[in-house]
Amino acid sequence: MTATDDTDHQPVNPRPQLRLTRRQVLQGGLGASLLGMLGACSTGQDAAGQPLLGFTSVPVQTDPRFDQVRVAPGYQARPFFSWGDPVLPNAAPWRADASNSWQEQEGQAGQNHDGMHFFPFPETLSAAGLGSSSGASSNSNPGRGLLVVNHEYVNPTLHPNGFSWVEGKRPADEVRKEQAAHGLSIIEIHQDAAGQWQTVPGSRFNRRLTANTPMAMAGPAAGHPWLRTVADPSGRRVLGTLNNCSMGVTPWGTYLMCEENWHQYFYNGDAADHQGRPSHWRNGVPTRGGRTYQGWETADPRFDATPRPGQPHAGYVNEPHRFGWVVEVDPFDPTSTPIKRTALGRYSRECATVAVGADGTMAVYSGDDTRGEYIYKFVPREAYAPQQTEHNGSRLDRSLLDTGTLYVACLNEDGSGQWRALVWGQNGLTPEHGFADQAQVLINARLAADQLGATPMDRPEWVAIHPHSRDVYVSLTNNKDRGNKQPLHPANPRANNLHGQILKLQEQDANPAATGFRWELFLLAGDAPGDSAQALDNHVGNIRGDVFSSPDGLAFDQAGRLWIQTDYDDEAPQNANMGCNQLLCADPVSREVRRFLVGPRGCEITGITFAPDQRTLWINIQHPGINYPASDGKTRPRSTTVVITKDDGGVIGS
Ligand code: FEO
Ligand code: CA
Ligand code: CA
Ligand code: CA
């Protein structure tokens, strides 16, 4: 399976279709293009008054055998951290024939690198003129920190001969290896005397989290009967995390893993039970007649969520309720237990992007990446205070993510919008509509959002916050099969939306806790007019600059450049003009877009993080379809973190 096989994003939202007039569609598109033209009068500038986009764009890469990463002139891209690289001390080296055991995989980097973040040690922060000095810093101090990388899922390349089935069952050792290749890698990295970034093998910070790592549950749903299983009657201790896509970072220095397509790992073979259990079907858990893609349920009973009436808590029927959350990790404490924060709700969570207002008011923004699902934010009850970062004790103990309000976005067609609160007892979130308490509201967040009239969107993926204005940008990657259940809307204006769009929200008074906002389309992705591969208006975007499809990863750097990463099928006819997947950079003022990097054939570009001085950029090449970085054609493709620097040592993008 590749990210371009989007069977994992099948719509499960039963809402009826609303009709959008042709005029409304045109208004949505025209509004964005008019704004683009108006914005073209001026360009964004960095702190030195230079234009934000200082590099020359790279051309699209249409070679069907392209196996490199090509970056803008004057930049270098170097493979840095690949599937199978040793993480834990004494980990086995990667074997190119994929014959490493599951035990060896537990000590090595997982597959399908996705969201990631570089956490600098204090001296690296102060060398960049940021943060508080530890007293040990100088401008010549090399960078040092922890690189934290999600491993979203696994490919058949994990095994010598792909996923095997024996008499309808998966071999247990293969399943264990697949579980071990999920989760998270934490690795210490540093700059050597020549300024080159290197990993620090055997660092005491190095850690792997997998689909079997013990984790805690906290917040309003922790301990609830719907979280209890035969293996965990407390409803508070869960094994592992699944399908960690994008991520977030808190101001108190923790990492937020996000559980996206967790539903595809579970199975409920009792069709009648499934039909009466929206916590399964509304999230896409398959039932009789379907099966999970990897068949873990045939080898590990935890993934068979068919109710077993003779067992305490009916076996594992509640196991799917223990996924779909934000998992908070303290990367600086290798002994800490990761915590699933239930106050933020449960769905196919792409990201958990944190905004902090002037007074410390916070919001955590998330997309629910399935066709016709919603955009959410969580506002902690308490504001963030800088002493939160002073660490005497666990960062996880200082978290503000257990108490607060979860909201879902309702976009009006006139460009206004409201955040509606998912609070039990209010707005129909009551027992007569199937919500017995706040835990049920959170576990069934999609159902609660349905009740509130949330706006179905075209697969919300990443959210990025402008570092100065706090404007909120959301990638809506595409919606190839709107069917008759997901209404057209000026924010989702194309019926057969092959290329996606980027939405911009402005909170009232730039306050992350605001309940009112304005929205507009920042751009519609797709071909330039006249260039459409299929000559359909639907496929034409309004990009000012370099074309791309299916925006997914989205992040701002400190100067306010918007970096856009793509995830599309680079062999599909409608993407013939786009070539291989890309990293682009947009000026939010002029709306100009320039292509900064193209990846090898078959890959998705995802995950993005900068060193504090903005002179190093890391991105991930996920599931390349061709051997990269191995170019000898003899080994297998590996998802890889790439480190990017500018030849003159300058700021990336300048
Ligand atoms: Fe894992 Fe929605 O991308
Ligand atoms: Ca992916
Ligand atoms: Ca994604
Ligand atoms: Ca995607």
XYZ file of C-alpha atoms and ligand atoms in Angstrom:
660
model
C 0.000 0.000 0.000
C 1.220 3.473 -0.701
C -0.145 6.765 0.473
C -1.606 7.137 -2.961
C -3.762 4.095 -2.408
C -6.285 5.921 -0.340
C -8.524 3.057 0.648
C -7.627 4.208 4.166
C -9.505 7.452 3.602
C -12.873 6.036 2.525
C -15.714 8.263 3.634
C -17.645 7.064 6.653
C -19.538 10.281 7.249
C -23.214 9.577 6.513
C -24.256 13.234 6.210
C -26.566 14.056 3.316
C -25.486 16.121 0.356
C -26.142 19.842 0.235
C -26.277 21.401 -3.183
C -23.869 24.146 -4.160
C -24.737 26.338 -7.107
C -22.313 26.876 -9.932
C -22.211 30.519 -8.879
C -21.145 29.601 -5.363
C -18.397 27.350 -6.739
C -17.134 30.169 -8.936
C -17.244 32.619 -6.052
C -15.091 30.314 -3.967
C -12.474 29.937 -6.684
C -12.664 33.489 -7.912
C -12.317 34.919 -4.430
C -9.020 33.141 -3.976
C -7.641 34.111 -7.368
C -8.651 37.758 -6.925
C -6.915 37.822 -3.564
C -3.896 36.225 -5.206
C -3.749 38.999 -7.796
C -4.160 41.718 -5.185
C -1.447 40.141 -3.049
C 0.897 40.062 -6.016
C 1.560 43.776 -5.518
C 3.844 43.014 -2.583
C 6.068 40.242 -1.368
C 6.917 38.970 2.067
C 10.257 39.891 3.604
C 12.496 38.348 6.198
C 13.881 40.183 9.242
C 16.701 41.654 7.111
C 14.224 43.076 4.592
C 15.060 40.495 1.911
C 12.340 38.780 -0.134
C 11.189 35.582 1.543
C 11.824 33.431 -1.524
C 15.529 33.736 -2.313
C 16.173 30.507 -4.215
C 15.794 29.400 -7.823
C 13.101 26.784 -8.324
C 13.848 23.267 -9.539
C 11.894 21.889 -12.518
C 9.328 19.131 -12.262
C 10.888 15.688 -12.496
C 9.041 13.500 -14.974
C 11.700 10.774 -15.445
C 9.915 7.509 -14.514
C 13.217 6.104 -13.127
C 14.268 9.168 -11.140
C 15.964 7.899 -7.970
C 17.460 11.044 -6.430
C 16.559 13.999 -4.283
C 17.122 17.172 -6.281
C 17.194 20.434 -4.398
C 17.434 24.089 -5.452
C 20.802 25.286 -6.816
C 23.209 26.154 -4.009
C 21.796 23.538 -1.616
C 22.878 20.025 -0.634
C 20.587 17.157 0.350
C 22.153 14.155 2.126
C 20.499 10.908 3.312
C 20.633 10.982 7.091
C 18.449 8.387 8.813
C 16.855 5.420 7.039
C 14.609 2.495 7.879
C 16.730 -0.129 9.631
C 19.456 2.209 10.898
C 20.488 1.195 14.432
C 18.833 3.313 17.125
C 19.261 1.510 20.428
C 22.741 0.731 21.768
C 23.970 -2.583 20.349
C 21.219 -2.651 17.724
C 21.912 -4.959 14.799
C 22.933 -3.449 11.466
C 20.260 -3.321 8.756
C 20.304 -6.201 6.297
C 19.529 -5.312 2.715
C 17.657 -8.581 2.171
C 15.206 -7.613 4.963
C 16.156 -10.680 6.985
C 16.455 -8.781 10.292
C 14.319 -10.450 12.973
C 11.499 -8.680 14.793
C 13.718 -8.437 17.851
C 16.365 -6.658 15.756
C 13.739 -4.371 14.220
C 12.776 -3.208 17.728
C 16.220 -1.595 18.013
C 16.285 -0.124 14.506
C 14.513 2.754 12.768
C 10.983 1.878 11.676
C 9.494 2.382 8.228
C 7.569 5.220 6.609
C 9.116 8.217 8.327
C 6.471 10.924 8.650
C 6.067 13.827 11.125
C 9.281 14.768 12.901
C 10.847 17.435 15.083
C 14.312 18.525 16.130
C 14.529 19.327 19.849
C 17.728 21.309 20.496
C 19.665 21.067 23.715
C 19.783 24.443 25.486
C 23.247 25.419 24.242
C 22.099 24.970 20.634
C 19.138 27.213 21.282
C 21.255 29.954 22.819
C 23.877 29.696 20.053
C 21.057 30.587 17.679
C 20.187 33.580 19.862
C 17.089 31.848 21.186
C 15.976 30.494 24.531
C 17.792 30.862 27.826
C 21.516 30.309 28.055
C 22.795 27.278 29.863
C 26.074 29.138 30.405
C 27.954 26.771 28.104
C 27.200 28.326 24.774
C 29.031 30.337 22.185
C 28.382 31.068 18.541
C 30.904 28.393 17.584
C 29.070 25.846 19.689
C 28.028 23.011 17.438
C 24.388 22.064 17.272
C 23.173 19.186 19.399
C 19.721 17.827 20.031
C 17.221 15.041 19.598
C 15.639 14.198 16.265
C 12.239 12.589 16.807
C 10.710 10.746 13.826
C 7.307 9.053 13.429
C 7.049 5.715 11.626
C 3.577 5.727 10.147
C 3.067 2.230 8.741
C 4.925 -0.591 6.993
C 5.464 -1.746 3.428
C 5.874 -5.281 2.072
C 9.597 -4.383 1.724
C 9.826 -5.042 5.481
C 10.125 -8.769 4.796
C 12.263 -10.709 2.326
C 9.162 -11.772 0.362
C 6.473 -9.284 1.339
C 3.488 -9.966 3.613
C 2.832 -13.694 3.701
C -0.356 -15.580 4.573
C -0.356 -19.234 5.621
C -3.760 -20.947 5.582
C -5.539 -17.635 6.058
C -3.292 -16.433 8.853
C -0.324 -14.120 9.144
C 2.883 -15.605 10.607
C 3.305 -14.275 14.150
C 6.954 -13.315 13.634
C 6.051 -11.182 10.626
C 3.313 -9.419 12.578
C 5.734 -8.763 15.440
C 8.212 -7.238 13.010
C 5.490 -5.049 11.493
C 4.478 -3.871 14.960
C 8.142 -3.154 15.753
C 8.548 -1.035 12.607
C 5.719 1.313 13.686
C 5.919 4.091 16.259
C 8.738 6.516 16.920
C 12.503 6.863 16.823
C 14.308 9.302 19.105
C 17.965 9.785 18.173
C 20.600 12.157 19.479
C 22.346 14.075 16.686
C 25.098 16.675 16.648
C 27.223 18.775 14.319
C 30.811 17.586 13.949
C 33.861 19.866 13.731
C 33.174 20.387 10.030
C 29.612 21.428 10.808
C 28.110 18.218 9.368
C 25.185 16.707 11.222
C 25.841 13.187 12.519
C 23.908 10.692 14.579
C 25.235 9.761 18.047
C 25.125 5.949 18.152
C 24.482 4.567 21.602
C 23.261 7.860 23.104
C 21.340 7.339 26.333
C 18.505 9.390 24.791
C 18.050 7.004 21.853
C 14.713 5.261 22.056
C 12.173 3.341 20.016
C 8.432 3.329 20.669
C 6.469 0.637 18.829
C 2.949 -0.773 18.559
C 3.727 -2.716 21.748
C 5.291 -0.065 24.023
C 3.352 0.377 27.305
C 1.556 3.736 27.408
C -0.832 5.452 29.810
C -4.220 7.039 29.146
C -5.130 10.342 30.816
C -7.906 12.911 30.622
C -11.697 12.580 30.775
C -11.944 9.188 29.028
C -9.154 7.442 30.974
C -10.550 4.508 32.933
C -13.969 4.777 31.256
C -15.759 1.423 30.717
C -15.417 1.936 26.940
C -11.615 1.845 27.307
C -11.460 -1.399 29.304
C -10.380 -4.715 27.791
C -9.761 -8.242 28.975
C -6.053 -7.389 29.155
C -6.528 -3.987 30.807
C -9.510 -3.828 33.182
C -8.285 -0.404 34.347
C -8.862 1.266 30.972
C -5.695 3.230 31.664
C -2.835 1.139 30.277
C -2.543 0.534 26.574
C 0.081 -1.119 24.422
C 1.558 1.011 21.704
C 0.586 3.557 19.137
C -0.386 3.130 15.480
C -0.164 4.992 12.211
C 1.568 8.083 13.542
C 1.350 10.572 10.734
C 2.011 14.227 11.487
C 2.728 15.564 14.953
C 2.923 18.573 17.216
C 5.268 20.178 19.722
C 4.304 21.777 23.010
C 5.957 24.895 24.394
C 7.011 22.832 27.425
C 9.200 20.650 25.212
C 7.175 17.507 24.576
C 6.327 15.811 21.289
C 2.768 14.984 20.230
C 2.358 11.821 18.155
C -0.907 11.583 16.248
C -2.769 8.345 15.534
C -4.214 8.586 12.026
C -5.486 5.472 10.197
C -5.648 3.236 13.279
C -9.019 1.802 12.250
C -7.436 -0.305 9.521
C -5.622 -2.487 12.081
C -8.825 -3.721 13.805
C -11.617 -6.064 12.828
C -15.107 -6.640 14.205
C -16.421 -9.846 12.635
C -19.899 -9.555 14.205
C -21.830 -7.557 11.614
C -24.837 -6.969 13.882
C -22.677 -5.732 16.729
C -20.724 -3.550 14.317
C -23.909 -1.994 12.987
C -24.950 -0.983 16.492
C -21.539 0.309 17.473
C -20.846 3.689 15.822
C -17.533 3.919 17.697
C -16.460 1.227 15.210
C -18.306 1.977 11.972
C -18.173 5.775 12.169
C -14.392 5.412 12.270
C -14.131 2.844 9.497
C -13.299 -0.302 11.503
C -14.042 -3.141 9.036
C -16.572 -5.905 9.677
C -17.512 -9.275 8.230
C -16.927 -9.398 4.506
C -13.947 -7.092 4.856
C -10.687 -7.729 6.561
C -7.779 -5.671 7.705
C -5.054 -4.984 5.192
C -2.330 -6.688 7.204
C -4.366 -9.273 9.062
C -2.781 -8.733 12.463
C -6.021 -9.990 14.011
C -5.163 -13.460 12.712
C -1.973 -13.554 14.800
C -2.591 -11.181 17.738
C -6.012 -11.362 19.480
C -5.748 -7.708 20.587
C -6.581 -6.633 17.041
C -9.707 -8.805 16.774
C -12.370 -6.466 18.160
C -15.197 -8.949 17.622
C -17.082 -9.041 20.957
C -16.430 -12.149 23.039
C -19.344 -12.301 25.486
C -17.689 -14.853 27.789
C -14.700 -12.652 28.513
C -14.343 -9.679 30.870
C -15.160 -6.466 28.970
C -16.149 -8.678 26.000
C -12.521 -9.319 25.066
C -11.020 -6.627 22.876
C -14.161 -4.948 21.558
C -12.937 -1.721 23.195
C -9.368 -1.960 21.913
C -10.155 0.303 18.902
C -11.265 2.972 21.400
C -7.733 3.144 22.702
C -6.369 4.540 19.405
C -7.056 7.750 17.510
C -5.610 9.981 20.211
C -2.730 12.385 20.717
C 0.204 10.650 22.450
C 2.433 12.988 24.458
C 6.102 11.945 24.674
C 8.950 13.541 26.652
C 11.941 12.974 24.367
C 14.394 14.153 27.029
C 13.320 11.461 29.517
C 14.003 8.021 28.011
C 12.340 6.302 30.967
C 9.065 8.243 30.789
C 5.794 6.531 29.873
C 4.047 8.135 26.868
C 0.545 9.388 27.655
C -2.535 9.368 25.401
C -4.394 12.648 26.050
C -8.084 11.841 25.669
C -9.304 15.413 26.190
C -8.312 16.111 22.566
C -10.801 13.598 21.163
C -10.566 10.494 18.999
C -10.655 10.353 15.205
C -8.163 9.810 12.331
C -5.869 12.485 13.627
C -3.321 13.834 11.195
C -1.615 16.479 13.315
C -1.618 18.420 16.594
C -0.262 21.861 15.772
C 0.119 24.193 18.742
C -0.515 27.951 18.642
C 0.358 30.128 21.638
C -1.213 33.566 22.005
C 0.385 36.677 23.457
C -0.966 35.902 26.922
C -0.089 32.204 26.812
C -3.530 31.118 25.630
C -3.080 27.951 23.603
C -4.842 25.980 20.910
C -3.962 22.575 19.437
C -5.244 22.305 15.849
C -5.883 18.964 14.127
C -7.189 17.681 10.832
C -9.214 14.458 10.647
C -7.892 13.018 7.389
C -10.785 11.141 5.862
C -13.049 12.324 3.059
C -15.744 14.563 4.437
C -14.342 14.827 7.970
C -13.603 17.870 10.079
C -11.065 20.345 11.455
C -10.771 20.457 15.265
C -8.990 22.495 17.898
C -8.442 21.911 21.592
C -8.088 24.889 23.936
C -6.491 24.023 27.294
C -8.252 25.570 30.272
C -4.998 27.004 31.585
C -2.748 29.339 29.648
C 0.854 28.388 29.116
C 3.319 30.101 31.455
C 7.071 30.158 30.779
C 7.843 28.456 34.099
C 6.222 25.440 32.438
C 9.547 24.903 30.681
C 11.566 24.889 33.919
C 12.020 21.226 34.509
C 12.184 19.853 37.969
C 10.410 16.627 37.280
C 8.606 15.273 34.274
C 7.513 17.501 31.448
C 4.538 15.171 31.127
C 3.410 16.068 34.651
C 3.298 19.716 33.588
C 1.122 19.082 30.573
C -1.917 21.302 30.057
C -3.574 18.784 27.754
C -5.877 16.982 30.198
C -8.295 19.825 30.888
C -9.880 22.099 28.321
C -12.421 22.333 25.524
C -12.487 20.477 22.211
C -14.026 22.420 19.310
C -14.916 21.605 15.713
C -14.904 24.061 12.808
C -18.115 25.253 11.125
C -17.373 27.297 8.005
C -20.118 29.578 6.742
C -20.316 30.190 3.026
C -19.740 33.937 3.521
C -16.195 33.501 4.873
C -17.104 33.610 8.540
C -16.921 30.626 10.847
C -17.441 29.325 14.360
C -15.733 26.816 16.587
C -18.454 24.740 18.267
C -17.651 23.066 21.583
C -17.831 19.304 22.054
C -19.089 19.582 25.629
C -21.388 16.957 27.075
C -24.864 18.242 27.970
C -24.708 21.157 25.533
C -25.948 21.551 21.939
C -27.561 18.121 21.763
C -24.568 16.187 23.112
C -26.976 14.498 25.498
C -28.171 10.976 26.358
C -31.096 11.179 23.913
C -28.537 11.549 21.122
C -26.349 8.752 22.431
C -23.871 10.598 24.638
C -23.926 9.443 28.257
C -20.951 11.478 29.421
C -17.993 13.543 28.223
C -15.879 10.419 27.686
C -18.407 9.178 25.109
C -18.351 12.599 23.411
C -14.560 12.327 23.109
C -14.469 8.662 22.031
C -17.171 9.401 19.444
C -15.846 12.838 18.517
C -16.961 12.412 14.890
C -20.538 11.679 15.965
C -20.492 14.657 18.329
C -19.176 16.881 15.549
C -21.966 15.598 13.251
C -24.464 16.641 15.916
C -22.939 20.136 16.032
C -23.234 20.647 12.257
C -19.500 20.727 11.569
C -18.408 21.376 7.975
C -17.230 18.279 6.056
C -13.890 18.999 4.422
C -11.721 17.571 1.634
C -9.428 15.411 3.823
C -7.819 17.839 6.309
C -4.136 17.003 6.748
C -1.529 19.304 8.341
C -2.082 22.648 10.058
C 0.605 25.347 10.211
C 0.571 28.548 12.260
C 2.190 31.723 10.897
C 4.888 32.636 13.430
C 3.980 36.345 13.508
C 0.293 36.713 12.616
C -0.854 33.362 14.064
C -2.884 32.828 10.869
C -3.859 29.162 10.603
C -3.192 27.308 7.316
C -4.746 23.884 6.675
C -3.917 21.522 3.807
C -6.996 19.820 2.320
C -5.204 17.228 0.295
C -7.841 16.125 -2.257
C -11.193 14.398 -2.463
C -11.304 12.079 -5.413
C -14.663 10.560 -4.680
C -17.073 13.019 -3.132
C -19.943 10.664 -3.872
C -23.310 11.931 -2.766
C -22.523 12.283 0.923
C -20.078 15.171 1.092
C -21.490 18.539 0.133
C -19.757 21.047 -2.058
C -18.924 24.220 -0.176
C -16.970 27.347 -1.169
C -14.091 25.976 0.950
C -14.338 22.604 -0.826
C -15.430 23.872 -4.223
C -14.449 21.131 -6.687
C -16.687 18.129 -7.231
C -13.926 15.781 -8.356
C -11.128 17.337 -6.359
C -7.995 15.620 -7.592
C -5.497 18.249 -6.506
C -6.598 19.722 -3.174
C -6.400 23.204 -1.684
C -4.903 25.176 1.183
C -7.296 26.940 3.531
C -6.404 29.962 5.629
C -8.217 30.762 8.897
C -7.831 33.932 10.915
C -8.971 33.675 14.511
C -10.808 36.680 15.876
C -8.192 39.054 17.339
C -5.527 36.409 16.513
C -6.603 34.723 19.733
C -6.078 30.936 19.661
C -9.030 30.523 22.040
C -11.449 32.574 19.899
C -14.724 30.926 18.941
C -15.141 33.029 15.785
C -12.892 33.182 12.728
C -12.701 34.233 9.088
C -11.640 31.831 6.364
C -10.515 32.052 2.732
C -8.840 29.768 0.215
C -5.107 30.480 0.105
C -4.801 28.523 -3.124
C -6.336 25.772 -5.210
C -3.668 23.275 -6.271
C -3.598 21.831 -9.773
C -2.486 22.565 -13.289
C -1.950 26.026 -14.682
C -4.811 27.158 -16.934
C -4.353 25.649 -20.395
C -1.998 22.971 -19.093
C -4.478 20.568 -17.617
C -3.622 16.996 -18.428
C -7.296 16.223 -18.801
C -8.483 19.650 -19.915
C -11.134 19.788 -17.208
C -11.748 22.927 -15.198
C -11.697 20.790 -12.092
C -8.049 20.060 -12.606
C -6.973 23.663 -12.987
C -5.648 25.426 -9.930
C -4.824 29.049 -9.241
C -1.236 28.610 -8.069
C 0.939 31.632 -8.722
C 4.166 29.864 -9.644
C 5.142 26.209 -9.651
C 2.382 23.615 -9.959
C 1.737 20.782 -7.555
C -1.043 18.464 -6.428
C -2.267 17.191 -3.071
C -0.715 19.410 -0.395
C -0.137 17.432 2.798
C 2.823 18.487 5.020
C 2.662 22.179 5.888
C 4.993 24.214 8.102
C 6.252 27.753 8.613
C 9.844 28.638 9.273
C 10.706 31.482 11.639
C 10.785 34.102 8.871
C 7.253 33.212 7.771
C 7.909 31.116 4.666
C 5.200 28.512 4.171
C 6.697 25.121 3.243
C 4.347 22.756 1.393
C 4.921 19.011 0.969
C 3.019 16.855 -1.471
C 1.542 13.344 -1.415
C 0.065 12.310 -4.757
C 0.239 9.323 -7.065
C 3.059 10.352 -9.387
C 1.997 7.730 -11.920
C -1.620 8.855 -12.222
C -2.495 10.548 -15.534
C -3.862 13.660 -13.849
C -0.467 14.213 -12.222
C 1.558 13.874 -15.428
C 2.434 17.578 -15.284
C 3.503 17.380 -11.642
C 6.236 14.757 -11.867
C 7.669 13.314 -8.675
C 6.465 14.541 -5.275
C 7.818 17.857 -4.103
C 8.691 20.308 -1.385
C 7.631 23.831 -2.261
C 7.810 27.164 -0.522
C 5.166 29.886 -0.595
C 5.307 33.560 0.243
C 2.103 34.140 2.245
C 2.013 37.806 1.165
C 2.477 37.510 -2.607
C 1.198 33.912 -2.678
C 4.042 32.994 -5.014
C 4.961 29.300 -4.838
C 8.414 27.947 -5.768
C 9.509 24.328 -6.022
C 12.489 23.761 -3.678
C 12.985 20.000 -3.988
C 11.798 16.946 -5.877
C 12.034 13.414 -4.500
C 12.559 9.986 -6.025
C 9.783 8.299 -8.007
C 6.969 6.853 -5.924
C 7.747 8.675 -2.682
C 5.733 11.095 -0.614
C 7.564 14.124 0.824
C 6.602 14.582 4.475
C 7.943 15.567 7.873
C 9.725 18.891 8.233
C 11.844 20.486 10.937
C 14.536 23.149 11.139
C 17.555 23.723 13.353
C 16.999 26.783 15.588
C 19.353 28.900 13.432
C 17.245 27.942 10.365
C 20.404 26.838 8.540
C 19.528 23.133 8.512
C 16.317 21.546 7.261
C 15.309 17.926 7.666
C 12.556 16.321 5.581
C 11.432 12.741 5.036
C 11.301 10.698 1.853
C 8.460 8.295 2.655
C 7.910 4.988 0.833
C 10.091 5.713 -2.225
C 9.038 3.425 -5.071
C 12.622 3.138 -6.203
C 15.932 2.574 -4.507
C 16.901 5.651 -2.602
C 19.404 6.259 -1.039
C 20.713 2.929 -2.305
C 21.351 3.588 -5.963
C 22.902 0.251 -6.923
C 19.517 -1.272 -7.702
C 20.352 -4.296 -5.583
C 18.839 -3.387 -2.262
C 15.366 -2.291 -1.357
C 13.843 1.185 -1.149
C 14.018 2.747 2.313
C 12.126 5.631 3.824
C 14.820 8.146 4.727
C 15.290 11.399 6.595
C 17.277 13.837 4.446
C 19.367 16.698 5.861
C 19.509 19.848 3.728
C 21.988 22.706 4.038
C 22.903 25.719 1.956
C 26.370 25.736 0.422
C 27.120 29.190 1.814
C 25.836 28.193 5.256
C 22.878 30.535 4.933
C 19.281 30.347 6.055
C 17.238 27.731 4.202
C 15.037 29.352 1.562
C 16.764 32.758 1.721
Fe -0.776 9.948 6.949
Fe -3.169 11.895 6.138
O -1.500 11.313 5.929
Ca 1.943 8.745 4.125
Ca -0.066 13.156 5.748
Ca -1.616 12.321 2.419
